[in-house]
């Protein structure tokens, strides 16, 4: 038993200390964080645009909006109906064929395009959950559709969807690990490199898992704080 | 002030308004009554184009607002509306609810709007609620604030869509009181309501809408004292 614990300890020591291997995890972590951050931003940008198109299309008679709505529907269907790893392979080989593309850009675009579809549906459901009377009240005061959306509907929708959005971001951080199948040195890939160097793959992957867990726990905590802050108008 | 000509509205293959022609003059207080589903709320909601009429026209202060080229947002700034379910903005304070539109539409600076809000809150008897959120207030208080929110835009016409129907009985009085004061100040008002006492006391004219048409209209004394339309007689015998 003690022998076994000693050997496990040695394995983890080997996976962390010699040749400053911890630096590999940190550089991978840095890459994962950067990709996650930009992917979230891209995902929100795409998500908000698509959601607004889809919501507006219900009441608008403009042909442009109707066409955009159809495009949005195709995008959402395809992205949600195919595995992310396949999407990454296609996007990577289709767009980023130059050998010296920025890996953060590649990762963020791939993950962001994927996340956008999910975010769009979350936001659309959030907007739909706001009673029609709110839009009517805004419009009856003379506010334009866009003003009412921005100042009245979206803030309320955002509050309602925050838990779902938080879950989406947390799974996005985890799913960026799939990006390691292409030439991006994220946390997952760096753990793999360490494993191939020490001939012992389990400890580096356990270390990577621990780092992912810390990140998602941190995000969960942040989301909780934000929810609490936004709940201040709920006091009765 | 506002004039509707042969106003029609159809939902699917159901005709809700079957041609309503009405002149509402400045300073008039028109009360609209009728059985539920008769089209009275639809009529009111057509007046500020929240509901788009499928026929006829509406002319407000000389502008044909049923024209597709009309800037409805500008028109609506001059028509306040009060809803059955208040529709206050829940994540904004009472003060923000009142000042949002005037500031956003650049009618007032934030300071002017805040002063106006204070004055309006005093007028509706809730000067200490400026920093409360709507969720903390009673239905009657919320509806009074909804009235103040509409008044903050200095409208020429106020539309009330069953303003007391969602209230507990003991709160109806405080809202009607505000509306009576408003009427006494000379505001032009169109009120859809089931409050016959209010109609009798405040209205300059009462309309009975039934099956999408104005079946009878008169000044309140005659309207309630000697109704001619048999359906109105029947309706009044049930509600009075």
XYZ file of C-alpha atoms in Angstrom:
476
model
C 0.000 0.000 0.000
C 2.677 2.438 1.048
C 4.816 1.309 -1.864
C 1.882 1.987 -4.216
C 1.299 5.465 -2.789
C 4.988 6.196 -3.185
C 4.925 5.154 -6.840
C 1.812 7.268 -7.510
C 3.505 10.216 -5.810
C 6.597 9.700 -7.933
C 4.502 9.581 -11.121
C 2.826 12.881 -10.315
C 6.195 14.383 -9.327
C 7.542 13.306 -12.693
C 4.581 14.740 -14.496
C 4.967 18.128 -12.766
C 8.495 19.026 -11.637
C 11.403 17.727 -13.802
C 12.404 19.901 -16.771
C 9.998 22.541 -15.405
C 7.075 20.559 -16.815
C 4.595 22.687 -14.852
C 5.396 25.467 -17.300
C 3.873 23.309 -20.044
C 0.565 23.171 -18.188
C 0.653 26.900 -17.570
C 1.258 27.705 -21.214
C -1.545 25.286 -22.122
C -3.797 26.878 -19.524
C -3.018 30.311 -20.898
C -3.983 29.123 -24.380
C -7.188 27.494 -23.113
C -8.173 30.642 -21.215
C -7.485 32.918 -24.192
C -9.423 30.655 -26.544
C -12.312 30.387 -24.083
C -12.445 34.138 -23.557
C -12.526 35.015 -27.242
C -14.827 32.092 -28.036
C -17.311 33.338 -25.434
C -17.184 36.837 -26.948
C -17.650 35.499 -30.480
C -20.402 33.193 -29.229
C -22.271 36.067 -27.546
C -21.901 38.318 -30.591
C -23.214 35.635 -32.944
C -25.839 34.516 -30.435
C -27.289 37.990 -29.843
C -27.438 38.776 -33.555
C -29.075 35.474 -34.477
C -31.517 35.660 -31.575
C -32.606 39.194 -32.522
C -33.064 38.163 -36.146
C -35.159 35.180 -35.073
C -37.281 37.181 -32.629
C -37.798 40.075 -35.042
C -38.759 37.699 -37.849
C -41.869 36.635 -35.952
C -43.442 40.083 -36.190
C -41.696 41.578 -39.220
C -42.866 41.414 -42.782
C -39.520 42.506 -44.272
C -38.198 40.009 -46.799
C -34.584 40.585 -45.716
C -35.412 39.562 -42.149
C -37.296 36.490 -43.351
C -34.289 35.375 -45.409
C -31.857 36.070 -42.552
C -34.156 34.053 -40.290
C -33.954 31.049 -42.618
C -30.147 31.311 -42.743
C -30.048 31.507 -38.948
C -32.243 28.433 -38.675
C -29.935 26.446 -40.984
C -26.895 27.560 -38.988
C -28.456 26.538 -35.671
C -29.665 23.204 -37.024
C -26.316 22.264 -38.544
C -24.194 23.355 -35.590
C -26.392 21.704 -32.996
C -26.839 18.578 -35.071
C -23.176 17.758 -35.751
C -20.294 16.932 -33.395
C -17.982 19.803 -32.534
C -14.891 17.780 -33.424
C -16.201 17.364 -36.981
C -16.969 21.088 -37.196
C -13.451 21.889 -36.037
C -11.902 19.623 -38.643
C -13.989 21.170 -41.412
C -13.502 24.793 -40.342
C -9.781 24.273 -39.714
C -9.065 22.640 -43.059
C -11.412 24.910 -44.950
C -10.340 28.307 -43.657
C -7.100 28.051 -41.753
C -4.943 26.313 -44.324
C -1.959 28.607 -43.944
C 0.684 26.929 -41.729
C 1.315 29.979 -39.534
C -2.195 30.990 -38.516
C -2.607 32.257 -35.000
C -3.737 29.275 -32.876
C -5.815 31.450 -30.542
C -7.704 32.771 -33.549
C -8.326 29.282 -34.913
C -9.518 27.928 -31.589
C -11.676 30.928 -30.742
C -13.351 30.998 -34.152
C -14.078 27.256 -34.128
C -15.438 27.224 -30.580
C -17.183 30.586 -30.976
C -19.085 29.521 -34.075
C -20.155 26.407 -32.240
C -21.154 28.223 -29.063
C -23.043 30.932 -30.974
C -25.760 28.496 -32.008
C -26.416 27.422 -28.449
C -26.234 30.971 -27.088
C -28.675 32.117 -29.797
C -31.273 29.596 -28.714
C -30.782 30.464 -25.045
C -31.208 34.190 -25.742
C -34.180 33.622 -28.037
C -35.938 31.622 -25.338
C -35.033 34.341 -22.819
C -36.542 37.093 -24.958
C -39.647 34.984 -25.587
C -40.068 34.549 -21.825
C -40.600 38.296 -21.287
C -44.336 39.145 -21.275
C -45.557 40.924 -24.412
C -46.834 43.732 -22.166
C -43.257 44.912 -21.601
C -42.707 45.564 -25.304
C -46.148 47.196 -25.535
C -45.436 49.431 -22.557
C -42.158 50.569 -24.106
C -43.697 51.189 -27.516
C -46.712 52.992 -26.009
C -44.316 55.538 -24.497
C -42.919 56.258 -27.940
C -39.729 54.228 -27.655
C -38.620 52.540 -30.861
C -38.489 48.763 -31.178
C -34.704 48.838 -30.863
C -34.743 51.112 -27.789
C -37.315 48.931 -26.053
C -35.328 45.811 -26.887
C -32.097 47.315 -25.581
C -33.277 49.047 -22.415
C -36.233 46.908 -21.318
C -36.446 43.461 -22.905
C -32.797 42.376 -23.156
C -31.797 43.294 -19.564
C -34.740 41.271 -18.219
C -34.100 38.407 -20.602
C -30.423 38.435 -19.640
C -31.312 38.057 -15.987
C -33.597 35.118 -16.718
C -31.124 33.287 -18.916
C -28.056 33.852 -16.776
C -28.036 30.321 -15.293
C -28.399 28.725 -18.734
C -25.794 31.068 -20.189
C -23.442 30.242 -17.325
C -23.809 26.544 -18.032
C -23.090 27.173 -21.690
C -19.869 29.047 -20.884
C -18.754 26.367 -18.475
C -19.273 23.658 -21.034
C -17.539 25.857 -23.597
C -14.421 26.057 -21.418
C -14.419 22.277 -21.161
C -15.136 21.746 -24.833
C -12.205 23.873 -25.922
C -10.204 20.735 -25.063
C -11.468 19.243 -28.325
C -9.426 21.912 -30.105
C -6.325 19.862 -29.263
C -7.059 17.674 -32.307
C -5.728 20.496 -34.472
C -2.435 22.286 -34.116
C -3.326 24.265 -30.999
C -1.284 23.779 -27.829
C -4.027 24.077 -25.266
C -4.077 22.557 -21.819
C -5.252 19.171 -23.071
C -2.562 18.990 -25.744
C 0.196 20.035 -23.339
C -0.877 17.348 -20.888
C -0.568 14.873 -23.739
C 2.940 16.145 -24.548
C 4.041 15.677 -20.949
C 2.611 12.170 -20.970
C 4.469 11.210 -24.132
C 7.685 12.500 -22.539
C 7.355 10.619 -19.226
C 5.820 7.453 -20.743
C 3.100 7.741 -18.133
C -0.042 9.443 -19.446
C -2.438 9.188 -16.522
C -0.866 11.729 -14.100
C -0.691 14.611 -16.620
C -4.297 14.035 -17.657
C -5.397 13.954 -14.009
C -3.529 17.228 -13.504
C -5.303 18.677 -16.547
C -8.636 17.482 -15.181
C -7.914 19.200 -11.869
C -7.102 22.459 -13.647
C -10.311 22.268 -15.726
C -12.261 21.590 -12.541
C -10.766 24.631 -10.816
C -11.702 26.791 -13.808
C -15.298 25.595 -13.953
C -15.739 25.907 -10.191
C -14.431 29.456 -10.418
C -16.857 30.261 -13.223
C -19.771 28.740 -11.306
C -18.888 30.933 -8.354
C -18.664 34.070 -10.529
C -22.034 33.319 -12.120
C -23.572 32.933 -8.665
C -22.270 36.375 -7.694
C -23.685 37.946 -10.849
C -27.073 36.297 -10.340
C -27.226 37.601 -6.809
C -26.389 41.114 -7.970
C -29.053 41.085 -10.691
C -31.692 39.744 -8.294
C -31.868 43.011 -6.383
C -35.155 44.086 -8.021
C -36.737 40.800 -6.860
C -36.768 41.846 -3.217
C -40.276 42.105 -1.958
C -58.185 65.414 -31.442
C -58.576 61.841 -32.659
C -60.876 60.642 -35.358
C -61.528 57.107 -36.558
C -63.287 56.397 -39.807
C -64.822 52.983 -40.474
C -62.162 51.325 -38.308
C -61.952 47.581 -38.867
C -59.870 44.827 -37.347
C -59.906 41.175 -38.235
C -57.969 38.389 -36.499
C -57.763 35.428 -38.878
C -61.338 35.080 -40.081
C -62.847 36.658 -36.980
C -64.058 40.243 -37.321
C -63.408 42.048 -34.058
C -64.104 45.616 -35.174
C -66.703 46.038 -37.880
C -66.438 49.697 -38.751
C -66.185 52.233 -35.956
C -66.421 55.928 -36.747
C -65.756 58.239 -33.825
C -64.745 61.835 -33.246
C -63.090 62.434 -29.938
C -62.570 66.114 -29.209
C -59.963 67.780 -27.041
C -60.933 67.593 -23.372
C -63.511 64.853 -23.862
C -63.646 61.903 -21.490
C -64.959 58.964 -23.441
C -65.755 55.808 -21.496
C -66.113 52.598 -23.453
C -68.109 49.727 -21.992
C -69.332 46.438 -23.373
C -69.336 42.697 -22.813
C -65.990 40.890 -22.873
C -64.876 39.959 -26.368
C -66.909 42.802 -27.851
C -63.820 44.549 -29.249
C -63.600 47.477 -26.838
C -59.966 46.817 -25.874
C -59.063 46.200 -29.504
C -60.622 49.558 -30.387
C -58.515 51.279 -27.728
C -55.339 49.471 -28.790
C -55.946 50.500 -32.383
C -55.992 54.163 -31.364
C -52.225 54.113 -30.702
C -51.628 51.416 -33.298
C -50.475 48.766 -30.839
C -52.984 46.781 -32.827
C -52.770 47.438 -36.540
C -56.240 48.004 -38.022
C -57.088 45.961 -41.095
C -59.345 48.666 -42.509
C -60.427 52.258 -42.121
C -58.308 55.141 -40.929
C -57.302 57.012 -37.808
C -56.449 60.694 -37.809
C -54.721 62.084 -34.743
C -54.086 65.821 -34.480
C -54.420 66.116 -38.229
C -52.049 63.262 -39.083
C -53.313 60.101 -40.723
C -51.528 57.632 -38.444
C -52.800 54.592 -40.328
C -50.521 55.587 -43.235
C -47.549 53.202 -43.344
C -45.230 56.199 -43.721
C -46.225 57.743 -40.374
C -43.590 57.752 -37.660
C -45.654 55.969 -35.033
C -43.017 56.382 -32.336
C -43.440 60.147 -32.519
C -47.228 59.855 -32.478
C -47.185 57.552 -29.464
C -45.153 60.082 -27.493
C -48.328 62.163 -27.423
C -50.606 59.296 -26.394
C -50.162 57.838 -22.947
C -51.425 54.345 -22.317
C -52.285 52.571 -19.078
C -52.634 48.799 -19.168
C -54.738 46.326 -17.231
C -51.613 44.596 -15.923
C -49.638 47.833 -15.317
C -46.618 46.588 -17.310
C -44.138 48.510 -15.206
C -40.506 47.657 -15.905
C -39.663 45.279 -13.046
C -35.883 45.691 -12.967
C -36.061 49.470 -12.832
C -36.906 51.610 -9.837
C -40.074 53.663 -9.786
C -38.074 56.787 -10.636
C -36.348 55.040 -13.549
C -39.700 53.757 -14.790
C -40.975 57.335 -14.974
C -37.854 59.014 -16.349
C -36.757 56.346 -18.842
C -38.778 57.451 -21.853
C -38.466 61.258 -21.519
C -34.687 60.991 -21.147
C -34.161 58.351 -23.825
C -36.274 60.320 -26.281
C -34.367 63.497 -25.407
C -37.465 65.358 -24.258
C -35.756 66.157 -20.955
C -32.374 65.913 -19.278
C -32.057 63.411 -16.443
C -32.315 66.262 -13.901
C -35.485 67.675 -15.452
C -37.001 64.202 -15.664
C -36.117 63.480 -12.038
C -37.810 66.706 -10.971
C -40.839 65.823 -13.065
C -40.936 62.333 -11.540
C -40.857 63.817 -8.071
C -43.710 66.155 -8.910
C -45.775 63.331 -10.449
C -45.122 61.018 -7.506
C -46.312 63.747 -5.175
C -49.416 64.157 -7.293
C -50.286 60.449 -7.122
C -49.512 60.362 -3.407
C -46.412 58.164 -3.521
C -43.515 60.593 -3.019
C -41.571 58.124 -0.853
C -41.593 55.265 -3.372
C -39.144 56.723 -5.917
C -36.412 54.206 -5.132
C -38.647 51.160 -4.703
C -38.920 48.439 -7.317
C -42.393 47.694 -8.732
C -42.355 44.186 -7.244
C -42.393 45.670 -3.735
C -45.573 47.666 -4.330
C -49.265 46.831 -4.233
C -51.284 46.606 -7.433
C -52.959 49.927 -6.778
C -49.617 51.650 -6.216
C -48.198 50.064 -9.362
C -51.115 51.255 -11.444
C -50.800 54.795 -10.075
C -47.130 54.723 -11.034
C -48.037 53.426 -14.480
C -50.269 56.485 -14.847
C -47.417 58.738 -13.714
C -45.076 57.039 -16.202
C -47.479 57.810 -19.043
C -47.962 61.404 -17.834
C -44.209 62.019 -17.753
C -44.278 62.269 -21.551
C -46.820 65.125 -21.350
C -49.321 63.336 -23.596
C -52.251 65.078 -25.251
C -54.417 61.976 -24.952
C -54.556 59.230 -22.344
C -55.791 55.724 -23.120
C -56.847 53.447 -20.257
C -57.301 49.740 -20.960
C -59.336 48.325 -18.056
C -57.013 50.000 -15.541
C -58.757 48.604 -12.460
C -59.701 45.105 -13.654
C -56.598 43.413 -12.256
C -56.788 45.136 -8.876
C -58.014 43.915 -5.526
C -61.341 45.645 -4.791
C -59.948 47.845 -2.015
C -57.382 49.331 -4.416
C -59.769 50.288 -7.195
C -60.739 53.534 -5.488
C -57.220 54.985 -5.259
C -56.642 54.476 -8.995
C -60.032 55.897 -9.989
C -59.314 58.884 -7.751
C -56.147 59.690 -9.737
C -58.081 59.302 -12.977
C -60.800 61.642 -11.754
C -58.218 64.275 -10.848
C -56.681 63.878 -14.267
C -60.094 64.323 -15.872
C -60.735 67.419 -13.784
C -57.429 68.869 -15.038
C -58.835 68.704 -18.557
C -56.963 65.710 -19.953
C -58.519 64.073 -22.994
C -59.207 60.478 -22.006
C -60.504 57.279 -23.543
C -61.241 54.706 -20.851
C -62.239 51.089 -21.312
C -63.662 49.975 -17.978
C -66.274 48.011 -16.099
C -66.541 50.733 -13.449
C -70.007 52.097 -14.154
C -69.790 54.546 -11.263
C -66.715 56.106 -12.839
C -68.439 56.282 -16.226
C -71.466 57.989 -14.736
C -69.421 60.490 -12.774
C -66.584 61.380 -15.129
C -67.576 60.566 -18.704
C -68.625 63.269 -21.094
C -69.772 60.475 -23.393
C -70.241 56.727 -22.969
C -69.894 54.239 -25.823
C -71.413 50.774 -25.754
C -69.421 48.499 -28.052
C -71.033 45.204 -28.926
C -69.976 42.755 -31.630
C -67.493 45.195 -33.102
C -69.728 48.221 -33.526
C -70.740 51.163 -31.360
C -74.256 50.007 -30.567
C -75.162 53.062 -28.516
C -73.506 56.282 -27.404
C -74.772 59.074 -25.227
C -73.968 61.373 -22.360
C -73.969 59.330 -19.143
C -77.314 60.539 -17.752
C -79.308 59.371 -20.769
C -77.031 56.378 -21.358
C -77.626 54.841 -17.950
C -81.057 56.395 -17.325
C -82.802 55.580 -20.580
C -80.839 53.072 -22.686
C -82.487 52.347 -26.027
C -80.525 49.409 -27.407
C -81.983 46.154 -25.999
C -78.546 44.559 -25.675
C -77.365 47.570 -23.678
C -80.439 47.302 -21.471
C -79.626 43.650 -20.929
C -75.940 44.424 -20.263
C -76.732 47.198 -17.787
C -79.251 45.055 -15.941
C -76.456 42.524 -15.368
C -73.711 44.889 -14.256
C -75.614 47.521 -12.288
